[in-house]
Short mmCIF file of C-alpha atoms in Angstrom, two decimals:
data_model
loop_
_atom_site.label_atom_id
_atom_site.label_comp_id
_atom_site.label_asym_id
_atom_site.label_seq_id
_atom_site.Cartn_x
_atom_site.Cartn_y
_atom_site.Cartn_z
CA MET A 300 0.66 93.81 150.76
CA LEU A 301 -2.74 94.71 149.12
CA SER A 302 -1.59 98.36 149.18
CA MET A 303 1.73 97.54 147.21
CA ILE A 304 -0.34 95.52 144.80
CA ALA A 305 -2.70 98.37 144.34
CA LYS A 306 0.06 100.87 143.82
CA ASP A 307 1.83 98.60 141.38
CA ARG A 308 -1.34 98.24 139.48
CA GLN A 309 -1.86 101.95 139.62
CA ASP A 310 1.67 102.62 138.45
CA LYS A 311 1.25 100.24 135.60
CA GLY A 312 -1.91 101.80 134.60
CA ASN A 313 -0.25 105.50 134.72
CA LEU A 314 2.39 103.86 132.59
CA SER A 315 -0.23 102.39 130.19
CA THR A 316 -1.99 105.65 129.87
CA GLU A 317 1.43 107.57 129.39
CA ASN A 318 2.22 104.91 126.73
CA ARG A 319 -1.16 105.30 124.84
CA ASN A 320 -1.06 109.07 125.18
CA SER A 321 2.31 109.03 123.66
CA ILE A 322 1.18 106.64 120.69
CA ASP A 323 -1.88 108.95 120.24
CA ASP A 324 0.20 111.99 120.05
CA PHE A 325 2.57 110.58 117.66
CA VAL A 326 0.01 109.34 115.28
CA ALA A 327 -1.64 112.70 115.45
CA HIS A 328 1.56 114.14 114.76
CA ARG A 329 2.19 111.87 111.75
CA MET A 330 -1.03 112.51 110.26
CA ILE A 331 -0.47 116.49 110.45
CA SER A 332 3.01 115.87 109.06
CA THR A 333 1.91 113.62 106.23
CA GLN A 334 -0.95 116.34 105.43
CA TRP A 335 1.73 119.09 105.50
CA ASN A 336 4.23 116.92 103.12
CA LYS A 337 1.09 116.42 100.72
CA TYR A 338 0.38 120.19 100.39
CA LYS A 339 3.66 121.86 100.84
CA SER A 340 4.55 121.10 97.05
CA GLN A 341 1.80 123.55 96.27
CA ASN A 342 2.36 127.47 96.38
CA ILE A 343 1.94 129.01 99.78
CA VAL A 344 -0.37 132.01 99.73
CA ILE A 345 0.08 134.21 102.65
CA VAL A 346 -2.12 137.28 104.12
CA THR A 347 -0.56 139.22 106.90
CA THR A 348 -3.14 140.92 109.51
CA GLY A 349 -2.73 142.85 112.59
CA LEU A 350 1.36 143.33 111.96
CA SER A 351 3.04 146.63 111.95
CA ILE A 352 3.97 148.27 108.78
CA GLY A 353 7.77 146.91 109.26
CA ASP A 354 6.69 143.43 110.12
CA LYS A 355 4.60 143.26 107.00
CA SER A 356 7.41 144.71 104.99
CA LEU A 357 9.49 142.02 106.55
CA VAL A 358 7.37 139.07 105.68
CA LYS A 359 6.88 140.46 102.03
CA SER A 360 10.95 140.50 101.85
CA ILE A 361 11.18 136.92 103.18
CA VAL A 362 8.44 135.54 100.78
CA LYS A 363 10.40 136.99 97.86
CA SER A 364 13.63 135.45 99.17
CA LEU A 365 12.31 132.06 99.81
CA GLY A 366 10.27 131.85 96.75
CA MET A 367 7.40 129.11 96.58
CA ALA A 368 4.94 131.46 98.01
CA LYS A 369 3.11 134.53 97.28
CA MET A 370 1.05 137.29 99.04
CA GLU A 371 -2.51 138.45 99.08
CA LEU A 372 -3.75 141.68 100.45
CA ASN A 373 -7.08 140.28 101.63
CA VAL A 374 -7.87 136.39 102.52
CA SER A 375 -9.57 134.63 99.47
CA ARG A 376 -10.29 131.00 98.85
CA HIS A 377 -6.63 130.51 97.76
CA THR A 378 -5.25 131.80 100.85
CA THR A 379 -3.52 129.14 102.78
CA HIS A 380 -1.70 130.90 105.71
CA VAL A 381 -2.59 133.95 107.90
CA VAL A 382 0.19 135.47 109.63
CA SER A 383 -1.17 137.37 112.58
CA THR A 384 -0.88 138.81 116.28
CA GLY A 385 -4.16 137.01 117.12
CA VAL A 386 -6.26 140.22 116.99
CA ARG A 387 -9.79 139.76 115.59
CA THR A 388 -9.43 141.45 112.16
CA VAL A 389 -11.66 141.01 109.24
CA ASN A 390 -8.97 139.15 107.47
CA LEU A 391 -8.33 136.91 110.47
CA LEU A 392 -12.15 136.20 110.56
CA ARG A 393 -11.96 135.41 106.73
CA GLY A 394 -8.98 133.16 107.73
CA ILE A 395 -10.82 131.21 110.37
CA ILE A 396 -13.83 130.71 108.08
CA ARG A 397 -11.71 129.39 105.04
CA GLY A 398 -9.72 127.06 107.14
CA CYS A 399 -6.28 128.61 106.68
CA TRP A 400 -3.34 128.22 109.00
CA LEU A 401 -3.50 130.95 111.76
CA ILE A 402 0.24 131.28 112.50
CA THR A 403 2.63 133.91 114.18
CA LEU A 404 5.24 135.93 112.66
CA GLU A 405 7.81 133.34 114.21
CA TRP A 406 6.88 130.98 111.45
CA VAL A 407 8.06 133.44 108.75
CA LEU A 408 11.26 134.22 110.63
CA LYS A 409 12.11 130.50 111.58
CA SER A 410 11.53 129.49 108.08
CA LEU A 411 13.90 132.09 106.89
CA GLU A 412 16.63 130.97 109.14
CA SER A 413 16.31 127.39 107.93
CA ASN A 414 15.92 128.56 104.03
CA VAL A 415 12.74 126.64 103.80
CA TRP A 416 9.18 127.06 104.63
CA LEU A 417 8.83 125.04 107.80
CA ASN A 418 5.79 123.01 108.93
CA PRO A 419 3.53 125.56 110.46
CA GLU A 420 2.06 123.13 113.21
CA GLU A 421 4.61 124.28 115.83
CA PHE A 422 3.58 128.00 115.02
CA GLU A 423 -0.06 127.69 114.83
CA MET A 424 -2.02 129.82 117.33
CA LYS A 425 -3.59 127.51 119.73
CA HIS A 426 -6.00 130.05 121.83
CA PHE A 427 -8.73 129.29 119.19
CA SER A 428 -11.25 126.73 119.57
CA LYS A 429 -10.86 123.07 118.57
CA ALA A 430 -13.63 123.65 116.12
CA VAL A 431 -11.63 126.26 114.31
CA MET A 432 -8.39 123.86 114.34
CA GLU A 433 -10.89 121.24 112.71
CA ASN A 434 -11.75 123.79 110.04
CA ARG A 435 -8.18 123.98 109.08
CA GLU A 436 -7.64 120.14 108.85
CA ASP A 437 -10.69 119.86 106.80
CA ARG A 438 -9.18 122.55 104.30
CA GLN A 439 -6.10 120.54 104.15
CA LEU A 440 -8.00 117.55 103.26
CA PHE A 441 -10.35 118.99 100.84
CA GLY A 442 -8.25 121.81 99.45
CA LEU A 443 -9.99 124.43 97.23
CA SER A 444 -13.22 122.02 97.55
CA TYR A 445 -13.64 122.92 101.04
CA ILE A 446 -17.04 124.52 101.64
CA PRO A 447 -17.42 126.36 105.01
CA GLU A 448 -20.90 125.63 106.40
CA LEU A 449 -21.16 127.53 109.63
CA PHE A 450 -24.34 129.57 109.05
CA THR A 451 -25.84 127.09 106.47
CA ALA A 452 -28.82 125.98 108.71
CA CYS A 453 -29.74 129.60 110.08
CA GLY A 454 -32.07 130.21 107.18
CA PHE A 455 -32.22 133.86 105.70
CA ILE A 456 -30.09 136.51 107.48
CA TYR A 457 -30.85 140.23 107.07
CA VAL A 458 -28.29 142.36 108.10
CA GLU A 459 -29.44 146.17 108.85
CA HIS A 460 -27.42 148.94 107.43
CA LYS A 461 -26.39 150.85 110.61
CA THR A 462 -23.91 148.60 112.07
CA THR A 463 -20.55 149.00 113.70
CA MET A 464 -18.86 146.76 111.33
CA PRO A 465 -19.74 147.89 107.58
CA CYS A 466 -22.73 145.79 106.80
CA ASP A 467 -21.35 144.81 103.42
CA THR A 468 -18.48 143.04 105.49
CA LEU A 469 -20.96 141.42 107.88
CA LYS A 470 -22.81 140.00 104.70
CA GLU A 471 -19.52 138.82 103.17
CA LEU A 472 -18.25 136.97 106.28
CA ILE A 473 -21.74 135.50 106.62
CA LYS A 474 -22.13 134.30 103.03
CA THR A 475 -18.40 133.00 103.14
CA ALA A 476 -19.24 130.88 106.11
CA GLY A 477 -22.28 129.36 104.04
CA GLY A 478 -25.00 131.71 105.30
CA HIS A 479 -27.84 132.99 103.11
CA ILE A 480 -28.35 136.83 102.84
CA THR A 481 -31.77 138.26 102.15
CA GLU A 482 -32.37 142.16 101.52
CA ASN A 483 -36.12 141.72 102.69
CA PRO A 484 -36.57 141.71 106.62
CA LYS A 485 -39.93 140.12 106.31
CA LEU A 486 -38.13 136.81 104.93
CA ALA A 487 -35.41 136.89 107.33
CA ARG A 488 -35.22 134.21 110.26
CA ILE A 489 -32.34 136.05 111.88
CA THR A 490 -31.93 139.96 111.79
CA VAL A 491 -28.64 141.41 112.68
CA GLY A 492 -28.52 145.05 113.88
CA ALA A 493 -30.55 147.48 115.95
CA ASN A 494 -33.74 145.43 115.71
CA GLY A 495 -32.17 142.18 116.03
CA LEU A 496 -29.08 140.31 117.15
CA LYS A 497 -25.81 142.22 118.24
CA GLU A 498 -23.23 141.77 115.19
CA THR A 499 -20.98 140.04 117.69
CA TRP A 500 -23.07 137.05 117.29
CA VAL A 501 -21.64 136.51 113.89
CA ILE A 502 -17.81 137.55 114.98
CA ASP A 503 -18.13 135.26 117.99
CA SER A 504 -19.39 132.41 116.12
CA ILE A 505 -16.75 132.61 113.53
CA THR A 506 -14.14 132.77 116.08
CA THR A 507 -15.34 129.92 118.05
CA GLY A 508 -16.22 127.86 114.89
CA GLU A 509 -19.65 127.03 116.47
CA LEU A 510 -23.10 128.96 116.13
CA GLN A 511 -23.79 131.00 119.52
CA SER A 512 -26.91 130.98 121.14
CA THR A 513 -28.94 133.98 119.77
CA LYS A 514 -30.62 134.37 123.28
CA LEU A 515 -27.20 135.90 124.46
CA TYR A 516 -26.92 138.27 121.53
CA GLN A 517 -30.38 139.87 121.69
CA LYS A 518 -30.60 143.54 121.68
CA LYS A 519 -31.87 145.11 125.13
#
């Protein structure tokens, strides 16, 4: 008898959890949908990265066909959507920093089928960290007022000239993500390059949306 009651309580508990999860999912979906409805009236600014020449040309044609959107060559503070394969290109890193929608080509194709720009939520790349998605949500809330702060607390960062990724690009990424660059290595709290941290510290921190431990990126 007790086992039956326990099972009944467990079943009710599971049902309650399922209902609660369903409600939470519904509320979260409504919040995202509301945010999208708020901003979809504004022009969509798209950057493609990691796509083939043919796919880039296709996106350009669809943007022209659907209207209410334009394309940029490189991600800027005005970019809203980055259409990508997920490969870590410079433009993808810029998109992560700036809280852009990171979406697949399917979003563009399905939008063409519907003859309207669809809510990108269903097409958002999910393999990035939760912190990256939080950046995007903050960008949606604050728009152009959104200020990335990933490297803000790092103090001065010095980037050496001989890096695999061009040092000017690394500097740009760091500054865009709230970092402070110095050209004087003596003033630097962190050095990136042969005499300091591996440059992957910058890239991995951006990709995860969280500062990575410098101990893991010391040059050996």
